[in-house]
Tab-separated table of C-alpha atoms and ligand atoms in Angstrom:
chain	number	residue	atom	x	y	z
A	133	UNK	CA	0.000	0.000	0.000
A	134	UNK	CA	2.981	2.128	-0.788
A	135	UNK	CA	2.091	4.040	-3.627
A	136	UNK	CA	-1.365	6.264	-2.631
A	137	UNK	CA	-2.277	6.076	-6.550
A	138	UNK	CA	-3.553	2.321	-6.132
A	139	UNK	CA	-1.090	0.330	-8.608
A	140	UNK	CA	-3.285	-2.662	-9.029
A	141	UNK	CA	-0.071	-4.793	-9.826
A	142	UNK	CA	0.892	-3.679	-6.509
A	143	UNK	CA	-1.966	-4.887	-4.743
A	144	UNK	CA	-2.388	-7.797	-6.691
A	145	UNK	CA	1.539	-8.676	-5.496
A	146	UNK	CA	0.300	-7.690	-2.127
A	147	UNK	CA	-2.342	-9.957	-1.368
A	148	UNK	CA	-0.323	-12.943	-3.512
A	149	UNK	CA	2.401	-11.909	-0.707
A	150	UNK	CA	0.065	-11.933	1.956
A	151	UNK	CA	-1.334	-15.333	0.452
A	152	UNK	CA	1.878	-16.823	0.299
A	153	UNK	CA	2.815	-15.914	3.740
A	154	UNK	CA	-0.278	-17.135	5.361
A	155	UNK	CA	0.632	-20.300	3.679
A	156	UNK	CA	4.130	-20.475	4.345
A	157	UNK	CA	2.958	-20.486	8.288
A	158	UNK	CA	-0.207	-22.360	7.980
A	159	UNK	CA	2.407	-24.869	6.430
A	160	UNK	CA	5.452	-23.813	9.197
A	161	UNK	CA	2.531	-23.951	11.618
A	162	UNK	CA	0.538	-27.778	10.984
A	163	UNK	CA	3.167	-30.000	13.002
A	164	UNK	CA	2.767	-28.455	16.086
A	165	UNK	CA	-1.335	-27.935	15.531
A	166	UNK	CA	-1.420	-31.728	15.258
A	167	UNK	CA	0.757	-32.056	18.501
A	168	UNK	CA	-1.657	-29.448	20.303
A	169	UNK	CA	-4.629	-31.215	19.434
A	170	UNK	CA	-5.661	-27.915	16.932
A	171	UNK	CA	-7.951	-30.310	14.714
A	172	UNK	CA	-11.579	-31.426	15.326
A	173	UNK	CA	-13.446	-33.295	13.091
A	174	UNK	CA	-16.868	-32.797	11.895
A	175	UNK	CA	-19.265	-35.583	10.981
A	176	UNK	CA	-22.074	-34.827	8.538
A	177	UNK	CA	-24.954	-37.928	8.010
A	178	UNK	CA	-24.997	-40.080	4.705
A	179	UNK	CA	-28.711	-41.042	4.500
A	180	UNK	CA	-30.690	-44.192	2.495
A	181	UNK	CA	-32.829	-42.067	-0.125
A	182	UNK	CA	-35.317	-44.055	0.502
A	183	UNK	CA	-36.562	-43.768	4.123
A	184	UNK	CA	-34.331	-40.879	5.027
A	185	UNK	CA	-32.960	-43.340	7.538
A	186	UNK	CA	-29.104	-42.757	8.791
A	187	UNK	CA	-26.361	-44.688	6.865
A	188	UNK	CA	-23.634	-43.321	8.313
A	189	UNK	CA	-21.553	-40.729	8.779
A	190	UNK	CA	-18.377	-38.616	7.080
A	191	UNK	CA	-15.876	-37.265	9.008
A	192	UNK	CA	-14.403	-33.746	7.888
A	193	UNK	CA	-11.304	-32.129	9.414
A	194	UNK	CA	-11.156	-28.896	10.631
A	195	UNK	CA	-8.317	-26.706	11.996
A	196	UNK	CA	-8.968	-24.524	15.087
A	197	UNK	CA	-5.960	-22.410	14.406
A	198	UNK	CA	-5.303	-20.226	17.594
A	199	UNK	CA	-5.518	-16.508	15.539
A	200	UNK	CA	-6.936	-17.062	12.008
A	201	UNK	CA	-9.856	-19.431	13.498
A	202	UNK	CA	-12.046	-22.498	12.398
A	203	UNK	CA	-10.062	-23.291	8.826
A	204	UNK	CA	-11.607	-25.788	6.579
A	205	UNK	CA	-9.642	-28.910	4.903
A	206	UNK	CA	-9.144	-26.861	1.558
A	207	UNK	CA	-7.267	-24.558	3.182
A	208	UNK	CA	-4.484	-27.052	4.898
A	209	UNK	CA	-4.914	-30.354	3.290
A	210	UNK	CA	-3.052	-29.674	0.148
A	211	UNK	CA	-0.260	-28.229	2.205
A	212	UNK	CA	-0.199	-30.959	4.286
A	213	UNK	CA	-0.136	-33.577	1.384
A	214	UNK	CA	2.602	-31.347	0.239
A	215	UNK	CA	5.285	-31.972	3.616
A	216	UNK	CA	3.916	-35.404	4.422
A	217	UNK	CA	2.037	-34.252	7.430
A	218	UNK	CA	-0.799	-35.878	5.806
A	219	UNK	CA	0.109	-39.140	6.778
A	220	UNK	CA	0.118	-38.513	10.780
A	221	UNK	CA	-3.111	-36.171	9.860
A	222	UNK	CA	-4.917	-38.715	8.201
A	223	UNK	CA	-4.031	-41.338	10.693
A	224	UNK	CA	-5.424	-39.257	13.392
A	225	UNK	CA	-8.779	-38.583	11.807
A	226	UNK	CA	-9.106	-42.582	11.151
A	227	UNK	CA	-8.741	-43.326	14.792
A	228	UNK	CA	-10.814	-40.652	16.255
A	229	UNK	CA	-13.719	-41.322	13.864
A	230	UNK	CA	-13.336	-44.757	13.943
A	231	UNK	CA	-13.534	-44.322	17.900
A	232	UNK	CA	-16.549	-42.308	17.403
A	233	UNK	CA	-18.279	-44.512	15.378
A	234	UNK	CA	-17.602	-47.680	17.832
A	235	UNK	CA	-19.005	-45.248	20.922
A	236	UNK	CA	-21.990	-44.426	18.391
A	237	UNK	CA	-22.633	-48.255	17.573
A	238	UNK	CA	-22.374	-49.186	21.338
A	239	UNK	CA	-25.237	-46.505	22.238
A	240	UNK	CA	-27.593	-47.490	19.313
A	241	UNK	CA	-26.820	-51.151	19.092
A	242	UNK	CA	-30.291	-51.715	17.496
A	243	UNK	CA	-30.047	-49.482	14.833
A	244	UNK	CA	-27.932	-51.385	12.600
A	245	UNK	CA	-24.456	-51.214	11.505
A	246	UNK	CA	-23.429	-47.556	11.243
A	247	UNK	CA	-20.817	-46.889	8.443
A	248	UNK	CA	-17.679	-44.280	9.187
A	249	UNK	CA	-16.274	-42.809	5.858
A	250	UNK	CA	-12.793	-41.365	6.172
A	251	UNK	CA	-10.625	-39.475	3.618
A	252	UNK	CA	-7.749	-40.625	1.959
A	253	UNK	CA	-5.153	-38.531	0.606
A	254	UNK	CA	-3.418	-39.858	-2.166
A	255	UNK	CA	0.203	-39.523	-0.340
A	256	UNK	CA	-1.788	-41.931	2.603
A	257	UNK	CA	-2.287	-44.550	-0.554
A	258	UNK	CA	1.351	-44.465	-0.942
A	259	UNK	CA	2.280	-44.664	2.740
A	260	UNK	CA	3.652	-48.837	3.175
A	261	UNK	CA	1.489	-48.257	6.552
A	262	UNK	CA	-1.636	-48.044	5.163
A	263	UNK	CA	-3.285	-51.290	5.877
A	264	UNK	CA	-1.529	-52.127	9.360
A	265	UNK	CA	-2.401	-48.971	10.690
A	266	UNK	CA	-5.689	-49.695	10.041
A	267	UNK	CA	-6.195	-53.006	11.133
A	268	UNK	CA	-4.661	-51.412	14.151
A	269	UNK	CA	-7.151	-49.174	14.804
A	270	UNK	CA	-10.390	-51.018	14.196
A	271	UNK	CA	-8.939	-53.538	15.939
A	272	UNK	CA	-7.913	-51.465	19.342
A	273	UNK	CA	-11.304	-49.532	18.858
A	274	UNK	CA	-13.652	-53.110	18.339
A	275	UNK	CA	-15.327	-51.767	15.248
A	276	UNK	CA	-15.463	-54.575	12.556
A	277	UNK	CA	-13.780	-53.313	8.963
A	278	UNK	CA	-17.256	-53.550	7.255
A	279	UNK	CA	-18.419	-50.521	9.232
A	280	UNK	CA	-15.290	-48.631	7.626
A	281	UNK	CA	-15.379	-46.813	4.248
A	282	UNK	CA	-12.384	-45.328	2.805
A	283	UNK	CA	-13.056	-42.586	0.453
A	284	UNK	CA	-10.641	-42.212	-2.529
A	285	UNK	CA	-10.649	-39.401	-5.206
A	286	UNK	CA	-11.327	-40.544	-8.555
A	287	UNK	CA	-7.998	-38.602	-9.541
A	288	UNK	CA	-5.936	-40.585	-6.878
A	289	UNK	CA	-6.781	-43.764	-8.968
A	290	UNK	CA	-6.724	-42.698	-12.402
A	291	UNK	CA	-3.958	-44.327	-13.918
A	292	UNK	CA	-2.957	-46.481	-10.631
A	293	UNK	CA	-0.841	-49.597	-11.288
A	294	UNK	CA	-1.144	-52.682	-9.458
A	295	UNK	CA	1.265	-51.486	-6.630
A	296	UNK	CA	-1.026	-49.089	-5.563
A	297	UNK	CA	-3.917	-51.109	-5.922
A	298	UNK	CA	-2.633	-53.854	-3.348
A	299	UNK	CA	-3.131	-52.154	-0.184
A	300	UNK	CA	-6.645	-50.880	-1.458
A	301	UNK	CA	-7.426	-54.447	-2.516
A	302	UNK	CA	-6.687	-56.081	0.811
A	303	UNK	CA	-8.359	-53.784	2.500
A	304	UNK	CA	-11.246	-54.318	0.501
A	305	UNK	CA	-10.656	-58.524	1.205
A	306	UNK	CA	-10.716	-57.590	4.569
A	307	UNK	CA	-14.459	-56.222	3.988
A	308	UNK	CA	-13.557	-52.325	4.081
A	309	UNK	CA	-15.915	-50.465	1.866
A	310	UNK	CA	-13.758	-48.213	-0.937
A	311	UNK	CA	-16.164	-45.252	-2.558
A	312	UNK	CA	-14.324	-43.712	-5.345
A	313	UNK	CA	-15.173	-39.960	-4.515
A	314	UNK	CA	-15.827	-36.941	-6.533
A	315	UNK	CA	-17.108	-39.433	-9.297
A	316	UNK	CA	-17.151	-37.913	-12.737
A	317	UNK	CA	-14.826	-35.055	-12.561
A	318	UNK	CA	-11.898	-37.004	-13.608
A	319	UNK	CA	-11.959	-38.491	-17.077
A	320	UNK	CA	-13.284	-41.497	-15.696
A	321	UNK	CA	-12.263	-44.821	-17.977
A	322	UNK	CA	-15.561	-46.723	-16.979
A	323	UNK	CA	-13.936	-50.226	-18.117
A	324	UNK	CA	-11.264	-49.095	-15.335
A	325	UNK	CA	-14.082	-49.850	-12.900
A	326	UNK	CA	-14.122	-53.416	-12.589
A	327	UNK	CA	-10.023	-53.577	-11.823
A	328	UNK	CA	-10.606	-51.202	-9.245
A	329	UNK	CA	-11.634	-52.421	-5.591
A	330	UNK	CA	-13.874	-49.974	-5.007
A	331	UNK	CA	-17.849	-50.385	-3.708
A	332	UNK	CA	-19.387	-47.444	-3.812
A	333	UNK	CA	-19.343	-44.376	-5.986
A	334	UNK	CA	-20.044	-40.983	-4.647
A	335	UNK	CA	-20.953	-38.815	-7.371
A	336	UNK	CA	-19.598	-35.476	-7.504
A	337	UNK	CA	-21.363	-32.483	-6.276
A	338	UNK	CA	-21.968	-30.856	-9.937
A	339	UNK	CA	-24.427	-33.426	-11.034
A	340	UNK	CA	-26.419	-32.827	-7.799
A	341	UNK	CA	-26.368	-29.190	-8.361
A	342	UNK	CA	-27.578	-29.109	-12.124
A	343	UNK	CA	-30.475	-31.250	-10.465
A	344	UNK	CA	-31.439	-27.945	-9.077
A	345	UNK	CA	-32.258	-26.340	-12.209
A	346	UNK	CA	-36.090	-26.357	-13.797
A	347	UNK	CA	-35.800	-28.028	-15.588
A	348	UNK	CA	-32.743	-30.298	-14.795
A	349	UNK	CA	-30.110	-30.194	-17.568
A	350	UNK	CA	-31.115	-33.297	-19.331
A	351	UNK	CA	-27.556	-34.351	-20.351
A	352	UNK	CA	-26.416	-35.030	-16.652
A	353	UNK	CA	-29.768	-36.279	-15.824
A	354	UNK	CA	-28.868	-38.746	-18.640
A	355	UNK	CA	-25.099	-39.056	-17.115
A	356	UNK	CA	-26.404	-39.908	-13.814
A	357	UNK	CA	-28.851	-42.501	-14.779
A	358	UNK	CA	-26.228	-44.361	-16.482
A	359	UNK	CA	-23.725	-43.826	-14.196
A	360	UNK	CA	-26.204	-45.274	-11.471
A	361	UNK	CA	-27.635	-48.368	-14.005
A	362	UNK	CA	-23.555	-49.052	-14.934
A	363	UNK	CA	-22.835	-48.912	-11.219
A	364	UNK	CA	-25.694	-51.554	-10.196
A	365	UNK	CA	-24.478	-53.399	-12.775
A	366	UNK	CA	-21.261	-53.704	-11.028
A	367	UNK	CA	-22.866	-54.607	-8.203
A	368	UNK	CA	-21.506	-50.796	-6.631
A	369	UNK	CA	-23.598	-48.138	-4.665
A	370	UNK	CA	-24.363	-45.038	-5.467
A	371	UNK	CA	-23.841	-41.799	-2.721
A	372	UNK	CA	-25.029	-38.607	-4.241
A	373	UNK	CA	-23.513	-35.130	-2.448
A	374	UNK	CA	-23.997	-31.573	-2.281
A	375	UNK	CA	-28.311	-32.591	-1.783
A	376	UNK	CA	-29.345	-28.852	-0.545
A	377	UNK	CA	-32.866	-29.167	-1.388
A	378	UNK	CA	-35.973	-31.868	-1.438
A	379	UNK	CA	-36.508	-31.255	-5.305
A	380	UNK	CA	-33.202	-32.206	-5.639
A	381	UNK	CA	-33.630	-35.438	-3.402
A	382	UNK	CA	-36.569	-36.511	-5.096
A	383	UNK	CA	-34.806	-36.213	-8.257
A	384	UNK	CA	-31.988	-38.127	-7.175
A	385	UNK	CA	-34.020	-40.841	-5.988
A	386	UNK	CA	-35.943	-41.172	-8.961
A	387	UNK	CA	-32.886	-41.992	-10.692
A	388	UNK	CA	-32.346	-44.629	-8.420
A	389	UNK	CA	-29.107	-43.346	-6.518
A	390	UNK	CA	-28.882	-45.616	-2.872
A	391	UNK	CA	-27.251	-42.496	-0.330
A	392	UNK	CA	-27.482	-39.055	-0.271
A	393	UNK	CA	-25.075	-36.271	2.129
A	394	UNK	CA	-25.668	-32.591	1.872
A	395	UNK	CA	-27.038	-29.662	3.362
A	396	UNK	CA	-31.035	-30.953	2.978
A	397	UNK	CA	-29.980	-33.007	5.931
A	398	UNK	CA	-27.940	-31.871	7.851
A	399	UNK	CA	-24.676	-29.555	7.715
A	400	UNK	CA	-21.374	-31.242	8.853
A	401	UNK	CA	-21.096	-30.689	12.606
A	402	UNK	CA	-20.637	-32.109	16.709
A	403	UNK	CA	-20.710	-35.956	16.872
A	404	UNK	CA	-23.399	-35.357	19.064
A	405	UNK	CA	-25.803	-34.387	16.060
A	406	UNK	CA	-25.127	-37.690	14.963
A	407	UNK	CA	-26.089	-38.878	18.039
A	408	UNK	CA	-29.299	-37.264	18.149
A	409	UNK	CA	-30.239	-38.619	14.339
A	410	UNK	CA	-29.863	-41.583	15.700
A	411	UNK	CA	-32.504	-41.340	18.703
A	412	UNK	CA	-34.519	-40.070	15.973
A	413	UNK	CA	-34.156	-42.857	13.519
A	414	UNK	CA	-34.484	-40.396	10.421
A	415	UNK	CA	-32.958	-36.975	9.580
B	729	C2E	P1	-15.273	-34.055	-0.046
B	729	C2E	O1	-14.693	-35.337	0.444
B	729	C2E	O2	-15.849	-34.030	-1.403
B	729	C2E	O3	-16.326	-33.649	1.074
B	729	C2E	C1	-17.565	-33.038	0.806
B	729	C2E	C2	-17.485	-31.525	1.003
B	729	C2E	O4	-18.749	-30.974	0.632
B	729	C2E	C3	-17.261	-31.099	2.446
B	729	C2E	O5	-16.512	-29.901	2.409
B	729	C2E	C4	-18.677	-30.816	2.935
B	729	C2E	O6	-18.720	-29.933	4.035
B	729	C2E	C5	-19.271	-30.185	1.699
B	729	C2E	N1	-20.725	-30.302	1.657
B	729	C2E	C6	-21.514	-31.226	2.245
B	729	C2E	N2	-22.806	-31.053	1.936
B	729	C2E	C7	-22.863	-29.967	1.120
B	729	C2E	C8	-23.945	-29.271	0.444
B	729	C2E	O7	-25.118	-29.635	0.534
B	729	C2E	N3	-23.598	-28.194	-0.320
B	729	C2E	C9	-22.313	-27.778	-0.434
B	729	C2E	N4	-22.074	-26.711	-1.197
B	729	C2E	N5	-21.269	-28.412	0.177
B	729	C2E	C10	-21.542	-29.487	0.935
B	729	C2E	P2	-15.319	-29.662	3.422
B	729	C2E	O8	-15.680	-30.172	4.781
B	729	C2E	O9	-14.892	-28.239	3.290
B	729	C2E	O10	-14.181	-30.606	2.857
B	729	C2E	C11	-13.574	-30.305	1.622
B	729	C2E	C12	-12.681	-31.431	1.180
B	729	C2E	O11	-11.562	-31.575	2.044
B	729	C2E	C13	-13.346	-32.781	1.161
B	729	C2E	O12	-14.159	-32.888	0.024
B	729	C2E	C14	-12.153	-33.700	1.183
B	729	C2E	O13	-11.639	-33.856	-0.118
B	729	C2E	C15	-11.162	-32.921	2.017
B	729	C2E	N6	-11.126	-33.463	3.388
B	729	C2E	C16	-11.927	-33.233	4.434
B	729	C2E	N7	-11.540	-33.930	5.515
B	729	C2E	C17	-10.463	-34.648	5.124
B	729	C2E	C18	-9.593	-35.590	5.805
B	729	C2E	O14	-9.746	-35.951	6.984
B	729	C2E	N8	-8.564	-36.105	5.052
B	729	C2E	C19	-8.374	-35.767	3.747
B	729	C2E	N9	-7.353	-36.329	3.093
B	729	C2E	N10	-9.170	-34.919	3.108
B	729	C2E	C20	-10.203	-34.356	3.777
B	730	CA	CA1	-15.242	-37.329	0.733
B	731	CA	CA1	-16.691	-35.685	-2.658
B	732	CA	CA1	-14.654	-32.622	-3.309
């Protein structure tokens, strides 16, 4: 702010400056955050579409970051995959959800098997202590691997070889649930599907949102039916997110997609939402 006559290079270098600064110490800043217990995760409900009943939950980091506040995961996630931090991150968030989900199962043991999904990074796909780590931690929190879904970006996969397939495969063998996430953003090779150990495809949030529109673009209302009729082919499920409104449920359901997540339920928040959906049997 130098120069009173407003250069708008100048400010433009500015706040790039001031951008790169704030990420230079968000980066500088993440070891010590995860060592001070700075992250919290959020858990928003995944929901059958057809009796609004609770499926599950996904858990969403946070950073409580002592002066910039509450920072979401697209703020520190890439620069965590970028130093590695990402691996002791992501193994945190596994073992507190998957704690939270065993407490959740133990208070509503007659509501049926209640599914944690977790993020995975792609550097976390590369880590040799993927799988150990979490046997480890279903085992030391008693919640059986089929209550455990991994999510996976389509990107992450595209073009994976058999080496990175392995650990994803016998996790899979061992009855974990793998959703390929942010389905149909990447130039998805459909064949591709069937090598991949994957269960459940959650389509991306653009296809829900030009569900909004009156009336719905028919060429992803055509996409998504035969992305859902391919995927029950394959025997996979099919988790729609981004649902804000009913119209948009409805919709969704009439094509036949199996989940739903999004604002029309319920905003990511306290595990003790979850909790409460529960007791209610329904969002
Ligand atoms: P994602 O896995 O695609 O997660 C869904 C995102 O959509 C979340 O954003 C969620 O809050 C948001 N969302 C849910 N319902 C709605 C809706 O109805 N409308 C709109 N507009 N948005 C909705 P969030 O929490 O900011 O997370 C962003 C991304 O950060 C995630 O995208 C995921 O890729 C990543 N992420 C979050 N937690 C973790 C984690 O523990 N590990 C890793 N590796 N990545 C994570
Ligand atoms: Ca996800
Ligand atoms: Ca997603
Ligand atoms: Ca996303």
């Amino acid at each position: 702010a130098k120069s009173a006559g407003g250069n708008r290079f100048e400010t433009a270098d500015a706040e790039a400056d001031a951008r790169a600064i704030t990420r230079h110490g968000l980066t500088n800043a993440l070891p010590a955050a995860l060592e001070r217990g700075e992250f919290f995760i959020e858990y928003q409900p995944l929901v059958h579409l057809g009796d609004g009943s609770v499926h599950g939950a996904e858990a969403l980091v946070r950073w409580c970051h002592p002066q910039h506040g509450v920072l979401g995961p697209d703020r520190f996630i890439p620069l965590a995959e970028h130093t590695g931090l990402i691996v002791p991150l992501g193994r945190w968030v596994l073992e507190e959800s998957v704690r939270q989900a065993r407490f959740w199962q133990k208070r509503h043991s007659d509501g049926g098997p209640l599914h944690i999904n977790v993020n995975l990074s792609p550097m976390q796909l590369h880590h040799p202590g993927l799988v150990s780590d979490t046997v480890e931690v279903l085992e030391r929190a008693g919640l059986e691997p089929s209550a455990l879904c991994l999510e996976v970006t389509e990107s992450a996969l595209i073009g994976a070889d058999d080496d990175l397939l392995k650990p994803l495969r016998r996790l899979a063998e061992m009855g974990v649930d793998i959703a390929l996430d942010d389905f149909g953003t990447g130039y998805s090779n459909l064949a591709n599907l069937r090598r991949l150990p994957v269960s459940v495809l959650k389509l991306d949030r653009s296809f829900t949102r030009s569900m909004q529109q009156r009336p719905a673009d028919a060429v992803d209302l055509k996409i998504v039916e035969g992305i859902v009729s391919l995927a029950h082919s394959l025997d996979l499920g099919v988790t729609v997110e981004g649902v804000e409104t009913g119209a948009q449920a409805a919709q969704l359901r009439e094509l036949g997609c199996d989940t739903a997540q999004g604002w029309y339920y319920a905003r990511p928040g306290a595990p003790d939402r979850i909790h409460t959906l529960l007791l209610a049997d329904a969002v």
